[in-house]
């Protein structure tokens, strides 16, 4: 067994997007493609030499093969201690938890999150730093720069594959490895935050039924351990909880479009009281009540407003944060609590500094991502347990909980329209058009809406002083209504235009309209300002959430 150095040449497309490097599986399977990117991580993150690392993934196609390559490369690059999830499984929040608990130097997560899996699907690699969070922009940029200059990679020659299915440990060269239970550390953390006894008695009572859908992805084993074994929820409370390499053909994106099976149950006859789903790598969540959808922007605001009911948050919240396109419902809760609400660009990495500095306790994104300072990632099952804990304490239904929130704070009507897989030139053309026209918009009136401010969002990180520009065109109307346009940074095919639309209605206004209806005028204004139909050739969005 020896370290060999293999000559290679750069690929020029290894710049990570919103959340890691995502490409088609076939692209990752090309000789040296994965190896180059992994070596670029080791070359740019020197603390990994003589350091410690955790690796695992969401179980998608190519997960196991990629892990064996990464393990051999870790040993060859001087990693001293490596933890790997049993069967190659680790959710994104579990990786964050494990890095922090064992004070590791970093983690590598193999996932393309909600993107489809399988031989024709997508694959991805994310690097998380020693704080447990997604690598910040300077780090992903440093990795990318290494990838442009790479000429060799290091790997152990002639070693047997590690048996990923059995818990155990061993050595490879100078590296100690251990196959760990993917769930236990995470479960222990959840038990410290939430009142498990109270949740368990609610779940076991005949008056409350829930259904959790893992969408054939990574949270299956976590849900079985937490809901079935620990909380003793009745059988029938879980569905699609075995991780499959192609997610059973699903697009494991927990929204009204892609979580059809769950949505049909929750909007059907005799639906359960509570429904929830997570995405491919377990960092997102969708919350449903009986025939009722909770907008993610409302969800994070409701968690913050009710945090005093939860053991792990009873001591109070330091501050809140949301991504720019997320609705301002959270800001209203911050106002009431007398704490700050920070506004960051899209992507969890931007919350890292605020969390590390103790400025923020709970944060969220409109894209079904919610979490807190307990780790440095968004956390799907955490949000589900938080909701269950609130319901168990208050005895209210999901719908009552949301509606009483609106009655107290007013309602931020909200929708996101996605135009997926459009022509990249058309998408960039549309954004360029908006960039050239927004300066002339303030002062204009469109129907009942007057433009107050328009800009291209840029963010000054208050801690490291870095500036992140061009994060989306915002058109803000008098009274707090908004339209935001940005392009997705996670797709692998064509471009995706996201249009975020929000309207604030104060607590004395009309609170119970259907969202698309309440937003109809703003939706039409969005098309008028950007020429979406004309420029994309689409007459309707592919996904509405
Ligand atoms: C999307 C979401 C963003 C989220 C990101 C990663 O990014 O909008 O809020 O942080 O996915 O989530 P984009 O650039 O496609 O809009 V995940 O679950 O894929 O790690
Ligand atoms: Co995800």
XYZ file of C-alpha atoms and ligand atoms in Angstrom:
566
model
C 0.000 0.000 0.000
C 1.570 3.276 -1.068
C 0.719 6.826 -2.043
C 0.780 7.330 -5.775
C 0.784 10.631 -7.634
C -1.320 10.627 -10.775
C -0.788 13.280 -13.461
C -3.921 15.168 -14.479
C -5.012 18.319 -16.306
C -7.534 20.962 -15.235
C -11.204 20.989 -16.101
C -12.378 24.540 -16.430
C -15.886 24.218 -15.044
C -15.335 23.372 -11.373
C -16.517 26.613 -9.800
C -19.034 25.753 -7.044
C -22.485 27.373 -7.232
C -24.966 28.350 -4.501
C -24.285 25.059 -2.739
C -21.286 23.040 -3.915
C -20.219 21.682 -7.292
C -23.173 20.115 -9.121
C -22.964 18.356 -12.454
C -24.505 15.476 -14.343
C -23.399 12.075 -13.026
C -21.694 11.320 -16.357
C -19.569 14.421 -15.996
C -18.420 13.331 -12.536
C -17.676 9.847 -13.888
C -15.161 11.127 -16.450
C -11.616 10.063 -15.558
C -10.055 12.482 -13.031
C -13.089 14.793 -12.754
C -13.996 13.948 -9.153
C -10.320 13.420 -8.250
C -9.341 16.889 -9.492
C -11.984 18.609 -7.420
C -11.198 16.609 -4.277
C -7.466 17.233 -4.671
C -8.227 20.946 -5.081
C -9.984 20.820 -1.700
C -6.939 19.201 -0.062
C -4.524 21.583 -1.785
C -6.403 24.693 -0.703
C -7.449 23.566 2.796
C -4.093 22.881 4.401
C -5.546 22.182 7.834
C -6.859 18.869 6.490
C -3.293 17.565 6.299
C -2.705 16.048 9.715
C -6.342 16.879 10.369
C -9.715 15.207 10.608
C -12.608 14.895 8.180
C -16.105 13.425 7.965
C -17.559 12.172 4.674
C -20.958 10.896 3.615
C -23.748 11.573 1.203
C -27.421 11.430 0.419
C -27.233 7.912 -1.035
C -27.709 8.913 -4.640
C -26.225 7.023 -7.577
C -22.364 7.120 -7.544
C -22.308 7.936 -3.803
C -20.511 4.733 -2.800
C -17.949 4.728 -5.613
C -17.139 8.387 -5.025
C -16.716 7.791 -1.273
C -14.156 5.023 -1.827
C -12.137 7.371 -4.048
C -12.339 10.201 -1.498
C -11.293 7.912 1.369
C -8.201 6.744 -0.562
C -7.365 10.324 -1.476
C -7.811 11.491 2.126
C -5.300 8.878 3.314
C -2.877 9.876 0.551
C -3.178 13.550 1.445
C -2.229 13.114 5.084
C -5.642 13.146 6.796
C -5.140 11.570 10.227
C -8.703 10.723 11.162
C -11.695 10.109 8.903
C -15.289 9.383 9.860
C -17.709 7.999 7.273
C -21.442 7.381 7.577
C -22.629 3.778 7.520
C -23.702 2.718 4.021
C -22.274 6.041 2.878
C -25.246 7.881 4.385
C -25.033 11.232 6.165
C -27.524 14.061 5.888
C -26.190 17.578 5.434
C -27.320 18.672 8.936
C -25.810 15.511 10.467
C -22.441 16.317 8.874
C -22.592 19.793 10.367
C -23.482 18.339 13.771
C -20.638 15.800 13.639
C -17.976 18.338 12.565
C -18.909 20.519 15.537
C -19.307 17.780 18.105
C -15.962 16.105 17.358
C -14.188 19.347 16.445
C -13.172 18.063 13.039
C -11.403 20.198 10.451
C -14.122 19.765 7.850
C -16.541 17.567 5.985
C -17.310 16.487 2.442
C -20.966 15.918 1.570
C -21.867 14.097 -1.614
C -25.193 15.475 -2.699
C -26.940 17.510 -5.346
C -29.718 18.093 -2.815
C -33.105 18.310 -4.532
C -31.771 17.605 -8.041
C -32.861 14.206 -9.435
C -30.492 11.229 -9.018
C -29.663 8.070 -10.961
C -27.268 7.395 -13.861
C -28.915 10.151 -15.899
C -29.345 12.464 -12.894
C -27.100 14.828 -10.992
C -24.248 14.427 -8.543
C -22.580 16.990 -6.314
C -19.803 17.666 -3.816
C -19.975 20.193 -0.985
C -17.143 21.105 1.359
C -17.973 22.207 4.893
C -15.446 23.979 7.069
C -14.419 23.489 10.684
C -17.376 25.505 12.000
C -19.668 22.909 10.402
C -20.984 25.302 7.784
C -20.819 25.472 4.004
C -17.499 26.803 2.788
C -17.735 30.589 2.456
C -17.178 32.223 -0.934
C -13.439 32.840 -0.392
C -12.946 29.130 0.291
C -14.965 27.882 -2.696
C -13.088 30.397 -4.839
C -9.737 29.120 -3.543
C -10.783 25.548 -4.366
C -11.804 26.656 -7.849
C -8.470 28.423 -8.406
C -6.603 25.248 -7.415
C -8.730 23.288 -9.865
C -7.604 25.575 -12.696
C -3.928 24.869 -12.019
C -3.980 21.254 -10.977
C -1.408 18.912 -12.498
C -1.528 15.841 -10.220
C -3.558 14.172 -7.530
C -2.634 11.804 -4.724
C -4.347 8.521 -3.965
C -3.532 5.291 -2.123
C -2.656 2.507 -4.498
C -3.858 -1.052 -4.198
C -6.012 -0.816 -1.104
C -9.228 -2.709 -0.502
C -12.487 -0.809 -0.372
C -13.708 -0.077 3.144
C -16.838 -2.052 4.033
C -19.246 0.858 4.362
C -22.131 -1.306 5.510
C -20.571 -2.428 8.807
C -19.819 -0.201 11.773
C -16.119 -0.546 12.499
C -12.708 1.022 12.212
C -9.272 0.463 10.793
C -6.278 2.137 9.268
C -5.277 2.999 5.737
C -1.660 4.118 5.586
C -1.325 6.619 8.425
C -5.036 7.407 8.492
C -7.455 5.999 11.027
C -10.961 5.518 9.687
C -14.226 4.732 11.366
C -17.621 3.818 9.929
C -20.135 5.558 12.199
C -23.866 5.400 12.819
C -25.205 8.316 10.765
C -28.098 9.050 13.141
C -27.024 8.804 16.792
C -25.103 12.100 17.214
C -27.852 13.990 15.423
C -30.602 12.366 17.479
C -28.779 13.222 20.688
C -28.621 16.886 19.650
C -32.354 16.937 18.837
C -33.131 15.424 22.242
C -31.316 18.312 23.889
C -33.343 20.934 22.003
C -36.881 19.558 22.065
C -39.327 18.115 24.575
C -39.369 14.548 23.262
C -41.724 13.276 25.976
C -44.329 15.831 25.080
C -44.003 15.207 21.346
C -44.174 11.449 21.957
C -47.403 11.643 23.927
C -48.997 13.770 21.206
C -47.887 11.329 18.505
C -49.179 8.351 20.451
C -52.573 9.893 21.164
C -55.463 8.851 18.965
C -56.387 12.484 18.414
C -53.279 13.376 16.421
C -51.960 11.843 13.222
C -48.865 12.825 11.284
C -47.185 11.732 8.112
C -43.554 12.320 7.249
C -42.264 11.726 3.727
C -38.509 11.212 3.207
C -38.998 11.154 -0.579
C -36.768 8.029 -0.848
C -33.815 10.162 0.198
C -31.363 10.567 3.055
C -33.721 11.417 5.925
C -35.369 7.955 5.810
C -33.074 6.327 8.403
C -33.218 9.454 10.575
C -37.028 9.515 10.484
C -37.280 5.816 11.342
C -34.910 6.246 14.305
C -36.522 9.447 15.581
C -40.244 8.993 14.890
C -40.664 5.223 15.015
C -38.048 4.008 17.456
C -37.612 6.995 19.769
C -40.995 8.756 19.693
C -43.024 5.598 19.012
C -45.224 7.190 16.380
C -47.700 4.634 15.032
C -46.799 2.748 11.871
C -48.210 4.594 8.928
C -46.662 7.848 10.144
C -43.777 7.498 7.699
C -43.570 7.021 3.956
C -40.784 6.467 1.398
C -38.129 6.168 4.087
C -35.601 3.931 2.301
C -32.880 5.928 0.519
C -32.798 4.882 -3.142
C -30.055 5.672 -5.653
C -32.533 7.339 -7.996
C -34.979 8.470 -5.268
C -37.503 6.134 -6.906
C -37.583 8.484 -9.885
C -38.675 11.374 -7.657
C -37.369 14.889 -7.714
C -36.728 15.051 -3.949
C -37.732 18.680 -3.621
C -40.294 19.180 -0.850
C -42.763 21.566 -2.455
C -46.341 21.432 -3.697
C -45.228 20.396 -7.173
C -42.740 17.604 -6.460
C -44.066 16.153 -3.181
C -47.291 15.091 -4.914
C -47.848 11.922 -2.927
C -47.778 13.740 0.406
C -49.767 16.684 -0.935
C -52.518 14.348 -2.160
C -52.787 12.793 1.296
C -52.789 16.108 3.132
C -55.350 17.671 0.802
C -57.490 14.512 0.548
C -60.325 13.172 2.663
C -59.577 12.352 6.309
C -56.117 13.827 6.042
C -53.711 13.671 8.990
C -53.207 16.696 11.259
C -49.610 17.265 10.262
C -47.568 16.485 7.163
C -43.922 17.124 6.390
C -41.244 16.216 3.863
C -37.519 16.770 3.366
C -35.275 17.039 0.345
C -32.491 14.787 -1.003
C -29.839 15.700 1.585
C -32.180 16.456 4.488
C -31.566 20.164 4.919
C -34.990 21.409 3.812
C -38.520 20.933 5.019
C -42.081 21.456 3.897
C -44.780 21.772 6.562
C -48.439 21.042 5.843
C -51.547 21.058 7.967
C -54.851 19.452 7.116
C -55.570 20.909 3.653
C -53.190 23.709 4.480
C -49.773 24.735 3.158
C -47.357 26.708 5.323
C -45.232 29.110 3.278
C -41.583 28.644 4.296
C -41.254 32.382 4.964
C -44.182 32.148 7.389
C -42.810 28.948 8.878
C -39.524 30.484 10.025
C -41.367 33.518 11.425
C -43.742 31.251 13.374
C -40.871 29.194 14.787
C -39.171 32.376 15.961
C -42.364 33.785 17.476
C -42.980 30.547 19.400
C -39.403 29.736 20.334
C -40.066 30.512 24.006
C -42.181 27.321 24.129
C -39.210 25.123 23.183
C -36.651 23.938 25.768
C -33.599 24.671 23.587
C -34.673 28.273 22.940
C -36.350 29.214 26.197
C -33.475 31.468 27.205
C -34.343 33.859 24.329
C -33.125 34.589 20.828
C -30.034 36.672 20.057
C -31.241 37.752 16.635
C -32.813 36.509 13.411
C -31.723 36.364 9.777
C -33.290 35.623 6.433
C -32.105 35.496 2.841
C -33.033 38.570 0.806
C -35.844 36.953 -1.244
C -37.450 35.497 1.916
C -40.511 37.458 3.027
C -40.337 40.090 5.724
C -42.635 38.100 8.039
C -39.523 37.320 10.105
C -38.643 41.022 10.407
C -41.975 41.671 12.119
C -41.236 39.016 14.723
C -37.781 40.551 15.280
C -39.407 43.960 15.795
C -41.732 42.574 18.406
C -38.934 40.753 20.223
C -36.724 43.844 20.024
C -33.879 42.006 18.255
C -32.151 42.450 14.872
C -33.139 40.708 11.672
C -30.260 40.457 9.163
C -30.812 40.181 5.402
C -28.268 38.088 3.484
C -27.863 36.786 -0.083
C -29.357 33.426 -1.057
C -27.375 30.430 0.214
C -26.765 29.170 3.740
C -23.068 30.061 3.689
C -23.967 33.706 4.290
C -25.472 32.952 7.707
C -22.231 31.383 8.957
C -20.482 34.498 10.260
C -23.632 35.797 11.958
C -24.181 32.456 13.692
C -20.517 32.122 14.676
C -20.576 35.618 16.172
C -23.627 34.760 18.266
C -25.695 37.467 16.563
C -28.368 35.127 15.250
C -30.300 32.247 16.802
C -32.831 31.316 14.089
C -32.578 31.887 10.352
C -34.335 30.804 7.197
C -34.769 30.939 3.463
C -37.953 31.017 1.410
C -36.738 27.864 -0.345
C -37.893 25.580 2.499
C -34.674 25.942 4.500
C -34.833 26.727 8.209
C -32.408 26.225 11.054
C -30.713 27.706 14.089
C -27.396 28.122 15.836
C -27.460 24.443 16.909
C -25.499 23.648 13.723
C -24.284 25.631 10.697
C -26.597 24.163 8.041
C -30.266 24.275 7.373
C -32.013 21.365 8.997
C -35.199 19.707 7.739
C -35.991 17.349 10.627
C -35.151 20.048 13.173
C -37.907 22.211 11.665
C -40.341 19.283 11.723
C -39.580 18.576 15.400
C -39.839 22.283 16.232
C -43.326 22.396 14.692
C -44.377 19.196 16.465
C -43.121 20.591 19.758
C -45.120 23.815 19.292
C -48.285 21.888 18.411
C -47.825 19.528 21.358
C -47.556 22.472 23.764
C -50.348 24.646 22.361
C -52.781 21.931 21.260
C -53.597 24.083 18.222
C -53.814 22.844 14.644
C -51.288 23.950 12.018
C -53.863 26.209 10.385
C -54.871 27.806 13.701
C -51.218 28.413 14.507
C -50.574 30.178 11.199
C -53.785 32.171 11.227
C -53.315 33.407 14.755
C -49.817 34.506 13.717
C -51.287 36.565 10.863
C -53.847 38.084 13.213
C -51.052 39.252 15.450
C -48.412 40.326 12.915
C -50.305 40.817 9.643
C -49.665 38.611 6.639
C -46.901 38.690 4.043
C -48.616 37.079 1.070
C -45.857 35.283 -0.769
C -45.173 33.201 -3.835
C -42.183 32.103 -5.891
C -42.536 31.407 -9.596
C -39.770 29.288 -11.139
C -39.130 29.051 -14.859
C -36.910 25.978 -15.049
C -34.687 24.819 -17.886
C -34.962 27.976 -19.960
C -32.379 29.051 -22.530
C -29.383 30.511 -20.605
C -28.938 33.352 -23.102
C -32.590 34.335 -22.716
C -32.266 34.171 -18.922
C -29.128 36.319 -18.827
C -30.685 38.671 -21.370
C -33.685 39.150 -19.108
C -31.484 39.916 -16.101
C -29.358 42.337 -18.144
C -32.504 44.060 -19.333
C -33.657 44.488 -15.716
C -30.193 45.728 -14.681
C -30.348 48.437 -17.318
C -33.911 49.490 -16.546
C -34.269 49.349 -12.753
C -32.602 52.725 -12.071
C -35.453 54.477 -13.891
C -38.249 52.680 -12.013
C -38.517 54.562 -8.690
C -41.405 57.006 -8.825
C -43.320 54.978 -11.432
C -46.793 53.754 -10.598
C -48.267 50.473 -11.833
C -51.947 50.042 -10.977
C -52.190 50.224 -7.192
C -48.409 49.951 -6.670
C -45.849 52.770 -6.649
C -42.153 51.888 -6.945
C -40.228 53.248 -4.001
C -36.817 51.688 -4.508
C -35.104 49.434 -7.062
C -31.615 47.934 -6.877
C -29.359 44.979 -7.522
C -28.897 43.512 -4.051
C -25.380 43.548 -2.690
C -24.260 42.396 0.745
C -21.493 43.649 2.976
C -20.534 40.915 5.426
C -20.309 42.762 8.760
C -17.526 40.478 10.022
C -15.111 39.746 7.214
C -15.886 42.905 5.220
C -16.424 40.944 2.007
C -18.917 42.330 -0.512
C -21.149 40.040 -2.574
C -22.778 41.764 -5.522
C -25.477 41.085 -8.111
C -27.625 38.965 -5.822
C -30.945 39.783 -7.477
C -32.937 42.709 -8.785
C -35.308 44.054 -6.137
C -38.261 46.251 -6.913
C -39.752 47.537 -3.709
C -43.136 49.255 -3.631
C -44.579 51.679 -1.113
C -46.078 49.694 1.781
C -43.483 46.907 1.636
C -44.641 44.858 -1.356
C -41.765 43.509 -3.466
C -40.805 41.698 -6.624
C -37.362 40.067 -6.797
C -35.735 38.478 -9.838
C -32.687 36.201 -9.732
C -31.180 33.223 -11.506
C -30.678 29.924 -9.724
C -27.127 28.827 -8.902
C -27.851 25.145 -8.294
C -29.151 23.800 -11.613
C -27.220 21.694 -14.115
C -29.363 22.106 -17.200
C -30.272 25.391 -18.876
C -31.075 28.263 -16.544
C -33.779 28.744 -13.932
C -35.356 32.139 -13.406
C -36.844 32.670 -9.956
C -39.385 35.439 -9.437
C -40.281 36.154 -5.808
C -43.460 38.125 -5.144
C -44.594 39.501 -1.811
C -47.358 41.747 -0.545
C -47.881 42.880 3.025
C -51.356 43.133 4.509
C -51.513 44.460 8.048
C -53.510 42.696 10.728
C -56.612 44.773 10.118
C -56.597 43.919 6.390
C -57.836 40.969 4.371
C -55.838 38.027 5.748
C -57.423 34.899 4.340
C -57.272 35.132 0.565
C -55.697 32.533 -1.663
C -52.096 33.684 -2.235
C -52.039 33.583 -6.062
C -55.214 35.613 -6.102
C -54.014 38.150 -3.584
C -50.802 38.530 -5.592
C -52.360 38.520 -9.073
C -51.784 42.189 -9.760
C -48.119 42.023 -8.690
C -47.626 38.855 -10.766
C -48.849 40.760 -13.825
C -46.574 43.712 -12.970
C -43.593 41.335 -12.759
C -44.266 40.148 -16.293
C -44.729 43.694 -17.507
C -41.448 44.906 -15.958
C -39.307 41.983 -17.103
C -41.087 40.752 -20.222
C -40.910 37.187 -18.878
C -43.240 35.601 -21.406
C -41.711 37.303 -24.407
C -38.102 36.687 -23.365
C -38.404 33.097 -22.098
C -41.079 31.862 -24.478
C -42.967 30.450 -21.468
C -46.499 31.509 -20.720
C -46.467 30.115 -17.198
C -43.945 29.084 -14.516
C -42.936 25.421 -14.228
C -43.161 25.472 -10.426
C -45.240 27.728 -8.194
C -44.648 27.664 -4.459
C -31.508 27.175 -4.002
C -32.318 27.991 -3.034
C -31.432 28.491 -1.904
C -30.738 27.295 -1.232
C -29.975 26.503 -2.281
C -29.308 25.271 -1.727
O -30.514 27.987 -4.602
O -32.929 29.081 -3.683
O -32.205 29.224 -0.996
O -29.858 27.724 -0.232
O -30.877 26.094 -3.317
O -30.215 24.450 -1.084
P -30.671 28.605 -6.072
O -29.363 29.278 -6.341
O -30.990 27.450 -6.987
O -31.843 29.529 -5.998
V -29.951 22.797 -1.076
O -31.175 22.015 -0.242
O -29.902 22.496 -2.661
O -28.488 22.627 -0.301
Co -30.798 20.276 0.281
